[in-house]
Amino acid sequence: MATAEASFEVRTDPDADFGETLVVGTANLGLAGLTAIDYLVTHTLTDQAGHVATRDLPDITPFTDGEPRHPMRIYTAQDSDISILISEVFVPLWAGDPLADAVGTWVAERGIEEIVVAHGVPFPHGPDEHVVFHVGTPEFRERRIAGSDIQPLAGGFFDGFVGELMMRDLDGENPPTGVLVTPTHPPGPDFEGAIRFLDAFEALYGLEVDETELRTRSEEMKQYFEELAERMRAIEQGERLASRDYPEDRMYM
């Protein structure tokens, strides 16, 4: 079966300092978490310190300016006590278990004391719910959420890689693990959701990121869809006017 064949190996610099907290962002619907973590990597002082090697997984090889890169990479941060795991490849549900095993083993070896995941979810929500919620075990909430205004998510479930990370904390295998959740709007990238994640990281971890570029891209995306909606309304209105000006030809009906 595909689940048994998929394997992952975390390969990192043995001399790197990975800090206290592992921040995780993966590709999923809306791409808010991935966008936030990618922006965090590219707009703060970080160094790539390794990657996750995959076998028997539907994979991609992203590239920029003609240079390829591993789709799952690990970075250290120069100005904060965190490390970052970013995955540009979508991890199928059946591969979540072996990936969580590999990450959990690496976390234990490196002495990392906390895991936090930025996870956008396209769930039904109202206008006042464009915020970041949290899901975490009591220890995570006590050490990280207490004193903040980030509210718990009312209900639901995690599956795949995120669900496996959380279950390993419940079973005492992983350090305190939490998931920051915000509603997203597929197909993405959901820049507004990414901005909410960055604001949450600033509040909880003291990470300072200049969000100017991301906010500009968000406004450009919003304007694009507003103009697209206006054109669609104009086309629809034009079709209604045309149907009233000219009789329908039913000769061949």
Short mmCIF file of C-alpha atoms in Angstrom, two decimals:
data_model
loop_
_atom_site.label_atom_id
_atom_site.label_comp_id
_atom_site.label_asym_id
_atom_site.label_seq_id
_atom_site.Cartn_x
_atom_site.Cartn_y
_atom_site.Cartn_z
CA MET A 1 0.00 0.00 0.00
CA ALA A 2 1.09 3.59 -0.64
CA THR A 3 0.93 4.42 3.06
CA ALA A 4 3.52 1.78 3.96
CA GLU A 5 5.85 2.76 1.11
CA ALA A 6 6.01 6.49 1.73
CA SER A 7 9.04 7.49 3.79
CA PHE A 8 10.65 10.70 5.01
CA GLU A 9 14.07 11.56 6.38
CA VAL A 10 14.93 14.87 8.02
CA ARG A 11 18.45 15.87 7.03
CA THR A 12 19.88 18.89 8.84
CA ASP A 13 23.17 20.51 9.77
CA PRO A 14 24.36 18.79 12.97
CA ASP A 15 25.92 22.03 14.22
CA ALA A 16 22.91 24.30 13.67
CA ASP A 17 20.94 25.77 16.58
CA PHE A 18 17.25 25.05 15.98
CA GLY A 19 15.97 26.87 19.04
CA GLU A 20 13.04 26.05 21.28
CA THR A 21 10.07 26.15 18.89
CA LEU A 22 9.42 24.53 15.51
CA VAL A 23 7.06 26.58 13.32
CA VAL A 24 5.35 24.56 10.57
CA GLY A 25 3.61 25.69 7.37
CA THR A 26 2.39 23.30 4.67
CA ALA A 27 0.52 23.52 1.39
CA ASN A 28 -3.24 23.15 1.76
CA LEU A 29 -6.46 24.78 0.54
CA GLY A 30 -6.14 28.56 0.53
CA LEU A 31 -2.36 28.46 1.08
CA ALA A 32 -2.60 30.97 3.94
CA GLY A 33 -0.25 29.07 6.25
CA LEU A 34 2.26 28.34 3.49
CA THR A 35 2.17 31.97 2.34
CA ALA A 36 2.75 33.25 5.87
CA ILE A 37 5.63 30.89 6.57
CA ASP A 38 7.25 31.56 3.19
CA TYR A 39 7.01 35.30 3.85
CA LEU A 40 8.51 34.74 7.30
CA VAL A 41 11.45 32.91 5.74
CA THR A 42 12.09 35.48 3.01
CA HIS A 43 11.54 38.64 5.08
CA THR A 44 13.44 37.79 8.27
CA LEU A 45 17.02 36.70 8.88
CA THR A 46 16.95 32.93 8.30
CA ASP A 47 19.41 30.30 7.10
CA GLN A 48 18.49 27.04 5.43
CA ALA A 49 19.81 24.28 7.67
CA GLY A 50 18.37 21.18 6.02
CA HIS A 51 15.49 19.55 4.22
CA VAL A 52 13.15 16.59 4.37
CA ALA A 53 13.99 13.86 1.87
CA THR A 54 10.98 11.95 0.52
CA ARG A 55 10.51 8.59 -1.10
CA ASP A 56 7.43 7.18 -2.90
CA LEU A 57 5.50 10.43 -2.54
CA PRO A 58 3.94 12.46 -5.38
CA ASP A 59 6.54 15.19 -5.37
CA ILE A 60 7.43 18.53 -6.96
CA THR A 61 10.70 20.37 -7.52
CA PRO A 62 10.08 24.11 -7.19
CA PHE A 63 12.57 26.58 -8.64
CA THR A 64 13.21 30.32 -8.77
CA ASP A 65 15.38 32.15 -11.30
CA GLY A 66 16.41 28.81 -12.77
CA GLU A 67 17.56 27.34 -9.44
CA PRO A 68 15.73 24.26 -8.08
CA ARG A 69 15.12 23.64 -4.37
CA HIS A 70 13.78 20.90 -2.12
CA PRO A 71 10.03 21.27 -1.56
CA MET A 72 10.36 20.57 2.19
CA ARG A 73 13.00 22.72 3.86
CA ILE A 74 14.11 23.58 7.39
CA TYR A 75 15.44 26.99 8.41
CA THR A 76 16.93 28.51 11.53
CA ALA A 77 16.15 32.09 12.55
CA GLN A 78 19.00 34.42 13.48
CA ASP A 79 16.99 36.80 15.67
CA SER A 80 14.58 34.46 17.45
CA ASP A 81 14.46 31.13 19.22
CA ILE A 82 12.61 29.28 16.46
CA SER A 83 13.20 26.99 13.53
CA ILE A 84 10.90 26.70 10.52
CA LEU A 85 9.62 23.73 8.52
CA ILE A 86 8.03 24.71 5.22
CA SER A 87 6.48 22.29 2.74
CA GLU A 88 5.62 23.52 -0.74
CA VAL A 89 4.38 20.06 -1.69
CA PHE A 90 0.91 18.87 -0.69
CA VAL A 91 1.19 15.93 1.70
CA PRO A 92 -1.59 13.37 1.04
CA LEU A 93 -3.57 12.14 4.03
CA TRP A 94 -2.03 8.68 3.79
CA ALA A 95 1.47 10.16 4.10
CA GLY A 96 0.74 12.14 7.26
CA ASP A 97 1.70 9.33 9.64
CA PRO A 98 5.24 8.61 8.36
CA LEU A 99 5.97 12.33 8.00
CA ALA A 100 4.86 12.97 11.59
CA ASP A 101 7.10 10.07 12.72
CA ALA A 102 10.13 11.55 10.94
CA VAL A 103 9.50 15.07 12.26
CA GLY A 104 8.80 13.78 15.78
CA THR A 105 12.05 11.80 15.85
CA TRP A 106 14.03 14.81 14.65
CA VAL A 107 12.35 17.12 17.17
CA ALA A 108 13.27 14.77 20.01
CA GLU A 109 16.88 14.51 18.83
CA ARG A 110 17.21 18.30 18.63
CA GLY A 111 15.58 18.99 21.99
CA ILE A 112 12.85 21.20 20.53
CA GLU A 113 10.30 22.03 23.23
CA GLU A 114 7.27 23.18 21.24
CA ILE A 115 5.59 22.76 17.85
CA VAL A 116 3.17 25.26 16.32
CA VAL A 117 1.43 24.88 12.96
CA ALA A 118 -0.11 27.65 10.81
CA HIS A 119 -3.11 25.93 9.25
CA GLY A 120 -5.70 27.70 7.12
CA VAL A 121 -9.03 25.91 6.73
CA PRO A 122 -11.89 26.83 4.33
CA PHE A 123 -14.67 26.40 6.89
CA PRO A 124 -17.96 28.38 6.87
CA HIS A 125 -17.55 31.65 8.73
CA GLY A 126 -19.06 35.08 9.16
CA PRO A 127 -17.45 38.49 8.54
CA ASP A 128 -16.48 38.81 12.21
CA GLU A 129 -14.64 35.46 12.15
CA HIS A 130 -11.72 36.60 9.98
CA VAL A 131 -9.39 36.04 12.93
CA VAL A 132 -6.89 33.45 14.13
CA PHE A 133 -8.13 30.74 16.49
CA HIS A 134 -6.10 28.18 18.42
CA VAL A 135 -6.26 24.45 19.10
CA GLY A 136 -3.75 23.03 21.55
CA THR A 137 -3.19 20.68 24.41
CA PRO A 138 -3.41 22.19 27.93
CA GLU A 139 0.36 22.51 28.26
CA PHE A 140 0.64 24.39 24.96
CA ARG A 141 -2.23 26.71 25.88
CA GLU A 142 -0.76 27.40 29.30
CA ARG A 143 2.73 28.21 28.04
CA ARG A 144 1.80 30.05 24.84
CA ILE A 145 -1.86 31.13 24.61
CA ALA A 146 -2.52 32.27 28.18
CA GLY A 147 -2.68 36.03 28.33
CA SER A 148 -3.35 36.44 24.60
CA ASP A 149 -6.68 37.25 22.95
CA ILE A 150 -6.52 34.29 20.53
CA GLN A 151 -9.72 32.34 21.12
CA PRO A 152 -10.16 28.54 20.92
CA LEU A 153 -11.73 27.07 17.80
CA ALA A 154 -15.17 25.77 18.75
CA GLY A 155 -15.08 22.36 17.11
CA GLY A 156 -13.94 20.17 14.24
CA PHE A 157 -11.07 17.79 13.58
CA PHE A 158 -7.61 17.61 11.99
CA ASP A 159 -6.53 14.82 9.70
CA GLY A 160 -3.34 13.99 7.83
CA PHE A 161 0.00 15.41 8.96
CA VAL A 162 -1.48 18.07 11.27
CA GLY A 163 -3.76 15.56 12.97
CA GLU A 164 -0.87 13.14 13.47
CA LEU A 165 1.31 15.83 15.07
CA MET A 166 -1.48 16.72 17.48
CA MET A 167 -2.20 13.07 18.33
CA ARG A 168 1.46 12.45 19.17
CA ASP A 169 1.32 15.28 21.69
CA LEU A 170 -1.82 13.78 23.21
CA ASP A 171 0.04 10.46 23.50
CA GLY A 172 3.06 12.11 25.13
CA GLU A 173 5.39 11.45 22.20
CA ASN A 174 5.80 15.06 21.00
CA PRO A 175 6.43 18.27 22.95
CA PRO A 176 3.48 20.64 23.51
CA THR A 177 1.83 21.17 20.13
CA GLY A 178 -0.60 23.81 18.98
CA VAL A 179 -2.32 24.75 15.75
CA LEU A 180 -3.19 28.30 14.77
CA VAL A 181 -6.26 28.21 12.51
CA THR A 182 -7.86 30.87 10.34
CA PRO A 183 -10.65 30.58 7.75
CA THR A 184 -9.37 30.75 4.18
CA HIS A 185 -10.80 31.41 0.75
CA PRO A 186 -9.63 28.88 -1.88
CA PRO A 187 -7.99 28.60 -4.28
CA GLY A 188 -5.58 31.14 -2.82
CA PRO A 189 -3.10 32.36 -2.04
CA ASP A 190 -5.15 33.95 0.73
CA PHE A 191 -2.97 36.96 1.56
CA GLU A 192 -5.33 38.30 4.22
CA GLY A 193 -5.22 34.96 6.03
CA ALA A 194 -1.41 35.00 5.81
CA ILE A 195 -1.31 38.48 7.35
CA ARG A 196 -3.47 37.28 10.24
CA PHE A 197 -0.99 34.46 10.89
CA LEU A 198 1.97 36.85 10.88
CA ASP A 199 0.16 39.12 13.35
CA ALA A 200 -0.44 36.10 15.59
CA PHE A 201 3.23 35.08 15.44
CA GLU A 202 4.20 38.61 16.41
CA ALA A 203 1.82 38.55 19.38
CA LEU A 204 2.78 35.06 20.60
CA TYR A 205 6.47 34.82 19.70
CA GLY A 206 7.61 38.42 19.32
CA LEU A 207 8.49 37.91 15.64
CA GLU A 208 8.70 41.26 13.90
CA VAL A 209 8.02 41.17 10.16
CA ASP A 210 7.55 44.07 7.76
CA GLU A 211 4.18 43.18 6.22
CA THR A 212 4.15 46.05 3.69
CA GLU A 213 4.77 43.88 0.63
CA LEU A 214 2.22 41.27 1.68
CA ARG A 215 -0.42 43.92 2.39
CA THR A 216 0.22 45.47 -1.05
CA ARG A 217 -0.25 42.09 -2.72
CA SER A 218 -3.41 41.55 -0.69
CA GLU A 219 -4.87 44.87 -1.87
CA GLU A 220 -3.93 44.10 -5.47
CA MET A 221 -5.63 40.71 -5.25
CA LYS A 222 -8.73 42.25 -3.68
CA GLN A 223 -8.90 44.91 -6.40
CA TYR A 224 -8.48 42.28 -9.11
CA PHE A 225 -11.42 40.23 -7.87
CA GLU A 226 -13.58 43.34 -7.39
CA GLU A 227 -12.89 44.37 -10.99
CA LEU A 228 -13.55 40.82 -12.18
CA ALA A 229 -16.88 40.75 -10.34
CA GLU A 230 -17.81 44.12 -11.84
CA ARG A 231 -17.04 42.86 -15.37
CA MET A 232 -19.12 39.75 -14.76
CA ARG A 233 -22.04 41.89 -13.56
CA ALA A 234 -21.70 44.08 -16.67
CA ILE A 235 -21.70 41.05 -18.95
CA GLU A 236 -24.74 39.60 -17.17
CA GLN A 237 -26.56 42.92 -17.40
CA GLY A 238 -25.68 43.17 -21.11
CA GLU A 239 -27.05 39.69 -21.76
CA ARG A 240 -30.33 40.55 -20.02
CA LEU A 241 -30.69 43.72 -22.11
CA ALA A 242 -29.93 41.83 -25.31
CA SER A 243 -32.57 39.22 -24.54
CA ARG A 244 -35.19 41.97 -24.20
CA ASP A 245 -34.13 43.83 -27.38
CA TYR A 246 -34.20 40.80 -29.66
CA PRO A 247 -36.72 37.94 -29.83
CA GLU A 248 -35.38 34.45 -29.30
CA ASP A 249 -35.11 32.38 -32.47
CA ARG A 250 -36.99 29.15 -31.77
CA MET A 251 -37.08 27.90 -35.36
CA TYR A 252 -34.96 24.81 -34.69
CA MET A 253 -36.24 23.98 -31.20
#
